[in-house]
Amino acid sequence: MGAIIPHEFITRNGNRVILRTGSPRDAGAIVKLSYDVIKENDTLITTVEEFTVTEEQQREFIFFYNEDPSNLIIVAEHNQNIIGLLTFQRGMFQKYAHHGTVGMIVNKNWRGNGIGKALLTTLIHWAEFHPLLEKLCLEVLASNNHAIALYKSVGFIEEGRQRNQVKTFDGSYDDIVLMGKLLDRSMYF
């Protein structure tokens, strides 16, 4: 797994948050955060009934990430509680090895305080120094306007849309927006 230098930032409401590389010891806290976000949020694909990841499975997932230095897990931590998570997994096939997929969640009580942006800018900075990476990719529900605005604010653009890709409990549909960001390493090399 790739790694970042742990660093602190101050949220919009004045709290100190540490951003650091996730480790196997974070498995339980990551499972709890994931469950809590899925439970209260309808902007994710997974439902709470479908989320069955155990702490041991999460630990194994983190070990899997450790096998490739082009993968990265970043946690946002406040007073030793994980309040945000970003995962990046590089493409597994040779023709996809120049890009990877971003996933991110933030505890609802911490949204709007700059944590998502801090996680994304940390990933972008790390990726710009990575010798193999050229592009970051993600998927987001079209109805998730706050997330789309955040992604655009750090340079992601809409690259496509999967129409009626998600069917909600009430029978309505939502599109998946495909977004990407080409990395600019010219300022570093």
CSV table of C-alpha atoms in Angstrom, one decimal:
chain,number,residue,atom,x,y,z
A,1,MET,CA,0.0,0.0,0.0
A,2,GLY,CA,1.1,3.5,-0.7
A,3,ALA,CA,1.6,5.8,2.3
A,4,ILE,CA,1.3,9.5,3.1
A,5,ILE,CA,3.2,11.5,5.7
A,6,PRO,CA,0.7,12.0,8.5
A,7,HIS,CA,-0.3,15.6,8.8
A,8,GLU,CA,-2.8,17.8,10.6
A,9,PHE,CA,-5.3,20.3,9.3
A,10,ILE,CA,-7.8,22.6,11.0
A,11,THR,CA,-11.4,22.1,10.0
A,12,ARG,CA,-13.7,25.0,9.1
A,13,ASN,CA,-15.1,24.8,12.7
A,14,GLY,CA,-11.7,24.9,14.3
A,15,ASN,CA,-11.1,21.2,15.1
A,16,ARG,CA,-7.7,19.5,14.6
A,17,VAL,CA,-7.9,16.5,12.4
A,18,ILE,CA,-5.0,14.1,11.5
A,19,LEU,CA,-4.8,12.6,8.0
A,20,ARG,CA,-2.7,9.4,7.9
A,21,THR,CA,-2.4,6.1,6.1
A,22,GLY,CA,-4.9,3.6,7.2
A,23,SER,CA,-3.6,0.4,8.8
A,24,PRO,CA,-5.0,-3.0,9.8
A,25,ARG,CA,-5.5,-1.8,13.4
A,26,ASP,CA,-8.1,0.6,12.0
A,27,ALA,CA,-10.3,-2.2,10.7
A,28,GLY,CA,-12.9,-2.1,13.5
A,29,ALA,CA,-13.2,1.7,13.3
A,30,ILE,CA,-13.5,1.6,9.5
A,31,VAL,CA,-16.3,-1.0,9.7
A,32,LYS,CA,-18.2,1.2,12.2
A,33,LEU,CA,-17.8,4.3,10.1
A,34,SER,CA,-18.8,2.5,7.0
A,35,TYR,CA,-21.9,1.1,8.7
A,36,ASP,CA,-22.9,4.4,10.2
A,37,VAL,CA,-22.6,6.3,6.9
A,38,ILE,CA,-24.5,3.6,4.9
A,39,LYS,CA,-27.2,3.5,7.6
A,40,GLU,CA,-27.9,7.2,7.5
A,41,ASN,CA,-27.1,8.0,3.9
A,42,ASP,CA,-29.0,7.3,0.7
A,43,THR,CA,-26.2,8.6,-1.5
A,44,LEU,CA,-24.3,5.3,-1.4
A,45,ILE,CA,-25.0,2.2,-3.5
A,46,THR,CA,-24.8,-0.3,-0.7
A,47,THR,CA,-27.8,-0.7,1.7
A,48,VAL,CA,-27.4,-1.3,5.4
A,49,GLU,CA,-28.9,-4.8,4.9
A,50,GLU,CA,-26.2,-5.6,2.3
A,51,PHE,CA,-23.3,-4.3,4.4
A,52,THR,CA,-22.0,-7.5,6.1
A,53,VAL,CA,-18.3,-6.7,6.3
A,54,THR,CA,-16.7,-8.0,9.5
A,55,GLU,CA,-13.7,-6.5,11.3
A,56,GLU,CA,-11.6,-9.5,10.2
A,57,GLN,CA,-12.7,-9.1,6.5
A,58,GLN,CA,-11.8,-5.4,6.7
A,59,ARG,CA,-8.4,-6.2,8.1
A,60,GLU,CA,-7.9,-8.7,5.2
A,61,PHE,CA,-9.0,-6.0,2.7
A,62,ILE,CA,-6.3,-3.6,4.2
A,63,PHE,CA,-3.7,-6.4,3.9
A,64,PHE,CA,-4.8,-6.8,0.2
A,65,TYR,CA,-4.2,-3.1,-0.3
A,66,ASN,CA,-0.7,-3.5,1.3
A,67,GLU,CA,0.3,-5.8,-1.5
A,68,ASP,CA,0.4,-3.0,-4.1
A,69,PRO,CA,2.2,0.3,-3.4
A,70,SER,CA,-0.1,2.0,-5.9
A,71,ASN,CA,-3.1,1.5,-3.6
A,72,LEU,CA,-3.8,3.9,-0.8
A,73,ILE,CA,-6.1,4.2,2.3
A,74,ILE,CA,-6.3,7.5,4.0
A,75,VAL,CA,-8.1,8.0,7.3
A,76,ALA,CA,-9.2,11.3,8.9
A,77,GLU,CA,-8.9,11.1,12.7
A,78,HIS,CA,-10.1,13.4,15.4
A,79,ASN,CA,-9.3,12.5,19.1
A,80,GLN,CA,-8.4,8.9,18.0
A,81,ASN,CA,-11.8,8.5,16.2
A,82,ILE,CA,-11.9,7.8,12.5
A,83,ILE,CA,-14.3,10.3,11.0
A,84,GLY,CA,-13.4,10.0,7.3
A,85,LEU,CA,-12.0,7.5,4.9
A,86,LEU,CA,-10.6,7.6,1.4
A,87,THR,CA,-9.6,4.5,-0.6
A,88,PHE,CA,-7.7,4.4,-3.9
A,89,GLN,CA,-7.2,1.3,-5.9
A,90,ARG,CA,-5.1,1.3,-9.0
A,91,GLY,CA,-6.3,-0.7,-12.0
A,92,MET,CA,-5.3,-4.3,-11.8
A,93,PHE,CA,-4.7,-4.9,-15.6
A,94,GLN,CA,-1.7,-3.6,-17.4
A,95,LYS,CA,-3.7,-1.4,-19.7
A,96,TYR,CA,-5.5,0.1,-16.6
A,97,ALA,CA,-2.4,0.5,-14.4
A,98,HIS,CA,-2.1,4.2,-15.1
A,99,HIS,CA,-5.4,5.0,-13.3
A,100,GLY,CA,-7.4,3.9,-10.3
A,101,THR,CA,-10.7,4.3,-8.5
A,102,VAL,CA,-11.5,6.6,-5.6
A,103,GLY,CA,-14.0,5.9,-2.8
A,104,MET,CA,-14.7,8.2,0.1
A,105,ILE,CA,-17.0,8.5,3.1
A,106,VAL,CA,-17.2,11.1,5.9
A,107,ASN,CA,-19.2,10.9,9.1
A,108,LYS,CA,-22.3,13.0,8.8
A,109,ASN,CA,-21.5,15.1,11.8
A,110,TRP,CA,-18.2,16.2,10.1
A,111,ARG,CA,-19.5,17.0,6.6
A,112,GLY,CA,-19.1,20.5,5.4
A,113,ASN,CA,-16.0,21.1,7.5
A,114,GLY,CA,-13.4,20.5,4.7
A,115,ILE,CA,-12.6,16.9,5.6
A,116,GLY,CA,-13.6,15.5,2.2
A,117,LYS,CA,-11.6,18.2,0.4
A,118,ALA,CA,-8.6,17.5,2.6
A,119,LEU,CA,-8.7,13.8,1.9
A,120,LEU,CA,-9.0,14.4,-1.9
A,121,THR,CA,-6.2,17.0,-2.0
A,122,THR,CA,-4.0,14.6,0.0
A,123,LEU,CA,-4.7,11.8,-2.5
A,124,ILE,CA,-4.1,14.1,-5.5
A,125,HIS,CA,-0.7,15.3,-4.1
A,126,TRP,CA,0.3,11.7,-3.4
A,127,ALA,CA,-0.8,10.5,-6.9
A,128,GLU,CA,1.0,13.4,-8.7
A,129,PHE,CA,4.3,12.0,-7.3
A,130,HIS,CA,3.4,8.4,-8.2
A,131,PRO,CA,5.4,7.3,-11.2
A,132,LEU,CA,2.7,5.1,-12.7
A,133,LEU,CA,-0.5,7.1,-12.1
A,134,GLU,CA,-1.9,9.5,-14.6
A,135,LYS,CA,-5.6,9.6,-13.8
A,136,LEU,CA,-8.0,9.3,-10.8
A,137,CYS,CA,-11.6,8.0,-11.4
A,138,LEU,CA,-14.8,7.8,-9.4
A,139,GLU,CA,-18.5,7.2,-9.6
A,140,VAL,CA,-21.2,9.3,-7.8
A,141,LEU,CA,-24.9,9.4,-7.8
A,142,ALA,CA,-26.2,12.2,-9.9
A,143,SER,CA,-28.5,13.3,-7.0
A,144,ASN,CA,-25.5,13.8,-4.7
A,145,ASN,CA,-24.9,17.5,-5.6
A,146,HIS,CA,-22.7,18.2,-2.6
A,147,ALA,CA,-20.2,15.4,-3.6
A,148,ILE,CA,-20.2,16.4,-7.2
A,149,ALA,CA,-19.5,20.0,-6.3
A,150,LEU,CA,-16.6,18.9,-4.0
A,151,TYR,CA,-15.1,16.7,-6.8
A,152,LYS,CA,-15.3,19.5,-9.3
A,153,SER,CA,-13.7,21.9,-6.8
A,154,VAL,CA,-10.5,19.7,-6.9
A,155,GLY,CA,-10.5,19.3,-10.6
A,156,PHE,CA,-12.6,16.2,-11.4
A,157,ILE,CA,-14.8,16.5,-14.5
A,158,GLU,CA,-17.8,14.6,-15.6
A,159,GLU,CA,-16.8,12.0,-18.3
A,160,GLY,CA,-20.0,10.2,-18.7
A,161,ARG,CA,-23.3,9.0,-17.2
A,162,GLN,CA,-25.0,5.7,-16.7
A,163,ARG,CA,-28.7,6.4,-17.1
A,164,ASN,CA,-31.1,4.9,-14.6
A,165,GLN,CA,-28.3,2.8,-13.1
A,166,VAL,CA,-29.6,2.8,-9.6
A,167,LYS,CA,-33.2,2.0,-8.6
A,168,THR,CA,-34.2,3.3,-5.2
A,169,PHE,CA,-36.7,1.8,-2.7
A,170,ASP,CA,-39.5,4.0,-3.9
A,171,GLY,CA,-39.1,2.8,-7.5
A,172,SER,CA,-37.4,5.9,-8.8
A,173,TYR,CA,-34.1,5.9,-10.6
A,174,ASP,CA,-30.8,7.8,-10.3
A,175,ASP,CA,-27.9,8.1,-12.7
A,176,ILE,CA,-24.3,7.3,-12.0
A,177,VAL,CA,-22.0,10.1,-12.9
A,178,LEU,CA,-18.5,9.0,-14.0
A,179,MET,CA,-15.9,11.5,-13.1
A,180,GLY,CA,-12.1,11.7,-13.7
A,181,LYS,CA,-9.1,13.9,-13.0
A,182,LEU,CA,-6.0,13.8,-15.2
A,183,LEU,CA,-3.0,14.4,-13.0
A,184,ASP,CA,-0.6,17.2,-13.6
A,185,ARG,CA,2.9,16.3,-12.7
A,186,SER,CA,4.5,19.1,-14.7
A,187,MET,CA,4.9,21.2,-11.6
A,188,TYR,CA,6.9,18.5,-9.8
A,189,PHE,CA,9.1,17.0,-12.5
